[in-house]
Structures are given as C-alpha cells and as structure tokens.
Amino acid sequence: MMTFLNTYRKVGGAFEIDDDGIRFWHPGGSLNAIALETDVHPGFQTDWQQPLVVALTQASGLSIVHETVYESRLGFTSALNQMGAHIQLYRECLGGSDCRFGQRNFLHSAVVSGPTRLQGADLVIPDLRGGFSYLIAALAAEGTSRVHGIELINRGYENFMEKLIELGAKVELPGSALV
C-alpha cells in the first residue's frame, strides 16, 4: 500500500491510518499532475490506475500514465472524454522505461490534461475497475449521470450502493444509478 499512499499524497490527497482502516480525503487546493507507470507489486498496481486517472482529470497540468501490465486497461477513458475530460492515448511508451507493449500497437500510455469540468453522462460499466472509475467520475461531475450495469459493481464491492448514498448520491435501482 505504501506505493499507492505515496502517489495519493503526491497528487494532493491526504489520509489517516487507524485501527479501523484508512480514511482518505482531499484537503483542498489544486491537485498535482504526475507521471506514473504501473507495475506489479511492489510498484503502482494496475488496479489503482483507473480511479487515479479520474482524479488526474482534476489535476493542474499534464499527467502521464504508462500502463505496463495489461494492454487494454485504458479503454475506459473514452467515456471520461465524453464527460469532458481531455485524455489522449498513445502506442508509445511514455513512462520511464520501454515495456512489452511498446512495439505491439497497443494504446497503453495516456496524457491527461487538467483540470477539466466533468459533465453527467449515460455510462455503461465495461468491467469492475472501469465501472468503479465511472462512478467516481459521476460523483465529481456536474449534472446527472445514469450508470448502467451497476450489478457488476455490487458483486465486486461490499455495500457499494450504501456507500454511494453516504457520499450524497441519489441512487435508483435496478440496473442504474443516478449520481
């Protein structure tokens, strides 16, 4: 977790660790753009990349994300662009090192320009982690988002709908969430 916590702090987040777990928050001010490369443990794990990309849409400046673990992990960004994000995908390795995807025609590096105002949209959850990121984006967006395929999130995260409601989301079930 230290790799994630250090990255979260670099972006501008704050956290507190106690016996009950970790509490995360944004202490205010601008978020910081970063350069990030995913890796296997103990590196920045690919499962953390998607929610972080949503946060980077709100950071000041250009952030670079180089996905080195899965070749198709950045496909979720097209929905974020529809919401108003500015994310460009590249086949080149934009991280600190060349990876196995660099010569194979995969869109595996992203440049995220921010901050951008996200707008509500109709979203279809593609997979668990991408869907989680869509819900984060919907919470950050102005207006209403209708998210379809929410049952995938419910299977992957315990009491997720209740947690959304605690964050102020207005939720309608079955099958979609209004945020």
PDB file of C-alpha atoms in Angstrom, residues 12-170:
ATOM      1  CA  GLY A  12      -2.570  16.220  -3.317  1.00  0.00           C
ATOM      2  CA  GLY A  13      -4.676  13.830  -1.272  1.00  0.00           C
ATOM      3  CA  ALA A  14      -4.486  13.234   2.436  1.00  0.00           C
ATOM      4  CA  PHE A  15      -5.128  10.147   4.504  1.00  0.00           C
ATOM      5  CA  GLU A  16      -5.173   8.888   8.048  1.00  0.00           C
ATOM      6  CA  ILE A  17      -4.467   5.326   9.150  1.00  0.00           C
ATOM      7  CA  ASP A  18      -6.036   3.919  12.314  1.00  0.00           C
ATOM      8  CA  ASP A  19      -7.278   0.594  13.654  1.00  0.00           C
ATOM      9  CA  ASP A  20     -10.440   0.798  11.535  1.00  0.00           C
ATOM     10  CA  GLY A  21      -8.590   1.249   8.236  1.00  0.00           C
ATOM     11  CA  ILE A  22      -7.597   4.193   6.055  1.00  0.00           C
ATOM     12  CA  ARG A  23      -9.652   7.370   5.700  1.00  0.00           C
ATOM     13  CA  PHE A  24      -8.954   9.355   2.508  1.00  0.00           C
ATOM     14  CA  TRP A  25      -9.853  12.966   1.733  1.00  0.00           C
ATOM     15  CA  HIS A  26      -8.865  15.997  -0.286  1.00  0.00           C
ATOM     16  CA  PRO A  27      -7.601  18.767   1.995  1.00  0.00           C
ATOM     17  CA  GLY A  28      -8.377  21.486  -0.570  1.00  0.00           C
ATOM     18  CA  GLY A  29      -6.288  23.313  -3.101  1.00  0.00           C
ATOM     19  CA  SER A  30      -5.214  22.138  -6.522  1.00  0.00           C
ATOM     20  CA  LEU A  31      -4.416  18.569  -7.326  1.00  0.00           C
ATOM     21  CA  ASN A  32      -0.956  17.966  -8.789  1.00  0.00           C
ATOM     22  CA  ALA A  33      -0.197  16.425 -12.174  1.00  0.00           C
ATOM     23  CA  ILE A  34       2.160  13.437 -12.012  1.00  0.00           C
ATOM     24  CA  ALA A  35       3.951  10.912 -14.198  1.00  0.00           C
ATOM     25  CA  LEU A  36       3.032   7.359 -13.306  1.00  0.00           C
ATOM     26  CA  GLU A  37       3.988   3.904 -14.507  1.00  0.00           C
ATOM     27  CA  THR A  38       2.032   0.831 -13.449  1.00  0.00           C
ATOM     28  CA  ASP A  39       3.894  -2.271 -12.375  1.00  0.00           C
ATOM     29  CA  VAL A  40       3.479  -5.477 -10.435  1.00  0.00           C
ATOM     30  CA  HIS A  41       3.856  -5.421  -6.642  1.00  0.00           C
ATOM     31  CA  PRO A  42       5.560  -3.515  -5.057  1.00  0.00           C
ATOM     32  CA  GLY A  43       5.064  -0.988  -7.871  1.00  0.00           C
ATOM     33  CA  PHE A  44       1.943   1.056  -8.573  1.00  0.00           C
ATOM     34  CA  GLN A  45      -0.547  -1.686  -9.284  1.00  0.00           C
ATOM     35  CA  THR A  46      -2.656  -1.536 -12.423  1.00  0.00           C
ATOM     36  CA  ASP A  47      -5.915  -1.898 -10.458  1.00  0.00           C
ATOM     37  CA  TRP A  48      -5.251   1.501  -8.872  1.00  0.00           C
ATOM     38  CA  GLN A  49      -4.610   3.209 -12.213  1.00  0.00           C
ATOM     39  CA  GLN A  50      -8.204   3.688 -13.347  1.00  0.00           C
ATOM     40  CA  PRO A  51      -9.553   5.593 -10.324  1.00  0.00           C
ATOM     41  CA  LEU A  52      -6.365   7.663 -10.262  1.00  0.00           C
ATOM     42  CA  VAL A  53      -6.879   8.686 -13.910  1.00  0.00           C
ATOM     43  CA  VAL A  54     -10.252  10.154 -12.886  1.00  0.00           C
ATOM     44  CA  ALA A  55      -8.521  12.190 -10.167  1.00  0.00           C
ATOM     45  CA  LEU A  56      -5.876  13.327 -12.664  1.00  0.00           C
ATOM     46  CA  THR A  57      -8.621  14.872 -14.826  1.00  0.00           C
ATOM     47  CA  GLN A  58      -8.929  17.367 -11.966  1.00  0.00           C
ATOM     48  CA  ALA A  59      -5.173  17.963 -11.510  1.00  0.00           C
ATOM     49  CA  SER A  60      -3.473  21.099 -12.830  1.00  0.00           C
ATOM     50  CA  GLY A  61      -1.251  20.381 -15.825  1.00  0.00           C
ATOM     51  CA  LEU A  62      -0.332  17.316 -17.844  1.00  0.00           C
ATOM     52  CA  SER A  63      -0.161  13.896 -16.230  1.00  0.00           C
ATOM     53  CA  ILE A  64       1.325  10.846 -17.899  1.00  0.00           C
ATOM     54  CA  VAL A  65       0.130   7.319 -17.200  1.00  0.00           C
ATOM     55  CA  HIS A  66       2.109   4.421 -18.674  1.00  0.00           C
ATOM     56  CA  GLU A  67       0.283   1.087 -18.332  1.00  0.00           C
ATOM     57  CA  THR A  68       2.814  -1.767 -18.398  1.00  0.00           C
ATOM     58  CA  VAL A  69       0.761  -4.676 -17.020  1.00  0.00           C
ATOM     59  CA  TYR A  70      -2.383  -5.020 -19.206  1.00  0.00           C
ATOM     60  CA  GLU A  71      -2.542  -3.929 -22.820  1.00  0.00           C
ATOM     61  CA  SER A  72      -6.185  -2.795 -22.803  1.00  0.00           C
ATOM     62  CA  ARG A  73      -6.530  -1.092 -19.428  1.00  0.00           C
ATOM     63  CA  LEU A  74      -7.011   2.424 -20.817  1.00  0.00           C
ATOM     64  CA  GLY A  75     -10.147   1.720 -22.862  1.00  0.00           C
ATOM     65  CA  PHE A  76     -12.349   3.173 -20.124  1.00  0.00           C
ATOM     66  CA  THR A  77     -11.013   6.670 -20.884  1.00  0.00           C
ATOM     67  CA  SER A  78     -13.305   7.167 -23.897  1.00  0.00           C
ATOM     68  CA  ALA A  79     -16.288   7.528 -21.534  1.00  0.00           C
ATOM     69  CA  LEU A  80     -14.347  10.048 -19.440  1.00  0.00           C
ATOM     70  CA  ASN A  81     -13.656  12.059 -22.601  1.00  0.00           C
ATOM     71  CA  GLN A  82     -17.393  12.028 -23.341  1.00  0.00           C
ATOM     72  CA  MET A  83     -17.852  13.544 -19.877  1.00  0.00           C
ATOM     73  CA  GLY A  84     -15.463  16.387 -20.770  1.00  0.00           C
ATOM     74  CA  ALA A  85     -12.047  15.001 -19.797  1.00  0.00           C
ATOM     75  CA  HIS A  86      -9.031  15.559 -22.042  1.00  0.00           C
ATOM     76  CA  ILE A  87      -7.243  12.224 -22.264  1.00  0.00           C
ATOM     77  CA  GLN A  88      -5.133  11.204 -25.242  1.00  0.00           C
ATOM     78  CA  LEU A  89      -3.944   7.632 -25.706  1.00  0.00           C
ATOM     79  CA  TYR A  90      -0.634   6.649 -27.300  1.00  0.00           C
ATOM     80  CA  ARG A  91       1.022   3.497 -28.568  1.00  0.00           C
ATOM     81  CA  GLU A  92       4.451   4.725 -27.456  1.00  0.00           C
ATOM     82  CA  CYS A  93       5.908   4.069 -24.013  1.00  0.00           C
ATOM     83  CA  LEU A  94       5.610   7.467 -22.316  1.00  0.00           C
ATOM     84  CA  GLY A  95       6.843   6.228 -18.958  1.00  0.00           C
ATOM     85  CA  GLY A  96      10.335   5.932 -17.624  1.00  0.00           C
ATOM     86  CA  SER A  97      11.098   2.728 -19.497  1.00  0.00           C
ATOM     87  CA  ASP A  98      10.134   0.763 -22.584  1.00  0.00           C
ATOM     88  CA  CYS A  99       7.677  -2.041 -21.946  1.00  0.00           C
ATOM     89  CA  ARG A 100       6.474  -5.118 -23.791  1.00  0.00           C
ATOM     90  CA  PHE A 101       3.606  -3.169 -25.409  1.00  0.00           C
ATOM     91  CA  GLY A 102       5.807  -0.506 -26.985  1.00  0.00           C
ATOM     92  CA  GLN A 103       6.405  -2.449 -30.180  1.00  0.00           C
ATOM     93  CA  ARG A 104       2.978  -4.102 -30.393  1.00  0.00           C
ATOM     94  CA  ASN A 105       0.495  -1.381 -31.424  1.00  0.00           C
ATOM     95  CA  PHE A 106      -1.415  -1.200 -28.105  1.00  0.00           C
ATOM     96  CA  LEU A 107      -2.757   2.108 -26.770  1.00  0.00           C
ATOM     97  CA  HIS A 108      -1.078   1.818 -23.372  1.00  0.00           C
ATOM     98  CA  SER A 109       0.079   5.338 -22.470  1.00  0.00           C
ATOM     99  CA  ALA A 110      -2.158   8.282 -21.643  1.00  0.00           C
ATOM    100  CA  VAL A 111      -1.685  12.018 -21.314  1.00  0.00           C
ATOM    101  CA  VAL A 112      -4.307  13.562 -19.058  1.00  0.00           C
ATOM    102  CA  SER A 113      -4.751  17.333 -19.287  1.00  0.00           C
ATOM    103  CA  GLY A 114      -6.484  19.092 -16.454  1.00  0.00           C
ATOM    104  CA  PRO A 115      -8.280  20.347 -14.680  1.00  0.00           C
ATOM    105  CA  THR A 116     -11.460  19.751 -16.674  1.00  0.00           C
ATOM    106  CA  ARG A 117     -15.114  20.063 -15.723  1.00  0.00           C
ATOM    107  CA  LEU A 118     -16.770  16.704 -15.999  1.00  0.00           C
ATOM    108  CA  GLN A 119     -20.429  16.636 -17.084  1.00  0.00           C
ATOM    109  CA  GLY A 120     -23.003  13.976 -16.287  1.00  0.00           C
ATOM    110  CA  ALA A 121     -23.491  11.312 -18.948  1.00  0.00           C
ATOM    111  CA  ASP A 122     -25.074   7.954 -19.681  1.00  0.00           C
ATOM    112  CA  LEU A 123     -22.426   5.343 -18.913  1.00  0.00           C
ATOM    113  CA  VAL A 124     -22.300   1.578 -19.389  1.00  0.00           C
ATOM    114  CA  ILE A 125     -19.993  -0.240 -16.992  1.00  0.00           C
ATOM    115  CA  PRO A 126     -17.430  -2.221 -19.024  1.00  0.00           C
ATOM    116  CA  ASP A 127     -15.793  -4.096 -16.149  1.00  0.00           C
ATOM    117  CA  LEU A 128     -15.352  -3.850 -12.391  1.00  0.00           C
ATOM    118  CA  ARG A 129     -12.469  -1.379 -12.203  1.00  0.00           C
ATOM    119  CA  GLY A 130     -13.566   0.741 -15.138  1.00  0.00           C
ATOM    120  CA  GLY A 131     -17.069   0.864 -13.690  1.00  0.00           C
ATOM    121  CA  PHE A 132     -15.759   1.937 -10.300  1.00  0.00           C
ATOM    122  CA  SER A 133     -13.927   4.752 -12.063  1.00  0.00           C
ATOM    123  CA  TYR A 134     -17.094   5.776 -13.902  1.00  0.00           C
ATOM    124  CA  LEU A 135     -18.882   6.101 -10.573  1.00  0.00           C
ATOM    125  CA  ILE A 136     -16.089   8.277  -9.185  1.00  0.00           C
ATOM    126  CA  ALA A 137     -16.305  10.453 -12.303  1.00  0.00           C
ATOM    127  CA  ALA A 138     -20.109  10.649 -11.980  1.00  0.00           C
ATOM    128  CA  LEU A 139     -19.775  11.834  -8.388  1.00  0.00           C
ATOM    129  CA  ALA A 140     -17.289  14.512  -9.475  1.00  0.00           C
ATOM    130  CA  ALA A 141     -19.355  15.597 -12.496  1.00  0.00           C
ATOM    131  CA  GLU A 142     -21.856  18.400 -12.742  1.00  0.00           C
ATOM    132  CA  GLY A 143     -25.336  17.186 -13.555  1.00  0.00           C
ATOM    133  CA  THR A 144     -26.834  13.723 -13.555  1.00  0.00           C
ATOM    134  CA  SER A 145     -25.172  10.538 -14.734  1.00  0.00           C
ATOM    135  CA  ARG A 146     -27.100   7.384 -15.466  1.00  0.00           C
ATOM    136  CA  VAL A 147     -24.870   4.365 -14.934  1.00  0.00           C
ATOM    137  CA  HIS A 148     -25.989   1.050 -16.435  1.00  0.00           C
ATOM    138  CA  GLY A 149     -24.687  -2.348 -15.376  1.00  0.00           C
ATOM    139  CA  ILE A 150     -24.362  -1.410 -11.720  1.00  0.00           C
ATOM    140  CA  GLU A 151     -24.891  -5.038 -10.658  1.00  0.00           C
ATOM    141  CA  LEU A 152     -21.264  -5.701 -11.647  1.00  0.00           C
ATOM    142  CA  ILE A 153     -20.138  -3.132  -9.058  1.00  0.00           C
ATOM    143  CA  ASN A 154     -22.444  -4.620  -6.433  1.00  0.00           C
ATOM    144  CA  ARG A 155     -20.815  -8.025  -6.911  1.00  0.00           C
ATOM    145  CA  GLY A 156     -17.295  -6.614  -6.659  1.00  0.00           C
ATOM    146  CA  TYR A 157     -17.580  -4.153  -3.768  1.00  0.00           C
ATOM    147  CA  GLU A 158     -19.295  -4.762  -0.450  1.00  0.00           C
ATOM    148  CA  ASN A 159     -22.253  -2.429   0.350  1.00  0.00           C
ATOM    149  CA  PHE A 160     -21.277  -0.134  -2.502  1.00  0.00           C
ATOM    150  CA  MET A 161     -24.703   1.425  -3.045  1.00  0.00           C
ATOM    151  CA  GLU A 162     -24.932   2.339   0.638  1.00  0.00           C
ATOM    152  CA  LYS A 163     -21.502   3.957   0.423  1.00  0.00           C
ATOM    153  CA  LEU A 164     -22.578   5.984  -2.629  1.00  0.00           C
ATOM    154  CA  ILE A 165     -25.643   7.211  -0.763  1.00  0.00           C
ATOM    155  CA  GLU A 166     -23.448   8.211   2.210  1.00  0.00           C
ATOM    156  CA  LEU A 167     -21.418  10.333  -0.234  1.00  0.00           C
ATOM    157  CA  GLY A 168     -24.571  12.152  -1.327  1.00  0.00           C
ATOM    158  CA  ALA A 169     -25.504  10.211  -4.448  1.00  0.00           C
ATOM    159  CA  LYS A 170     -29.160   9.745  -5.314  1.00  0.00           C
TER     160      LYS A 170
END
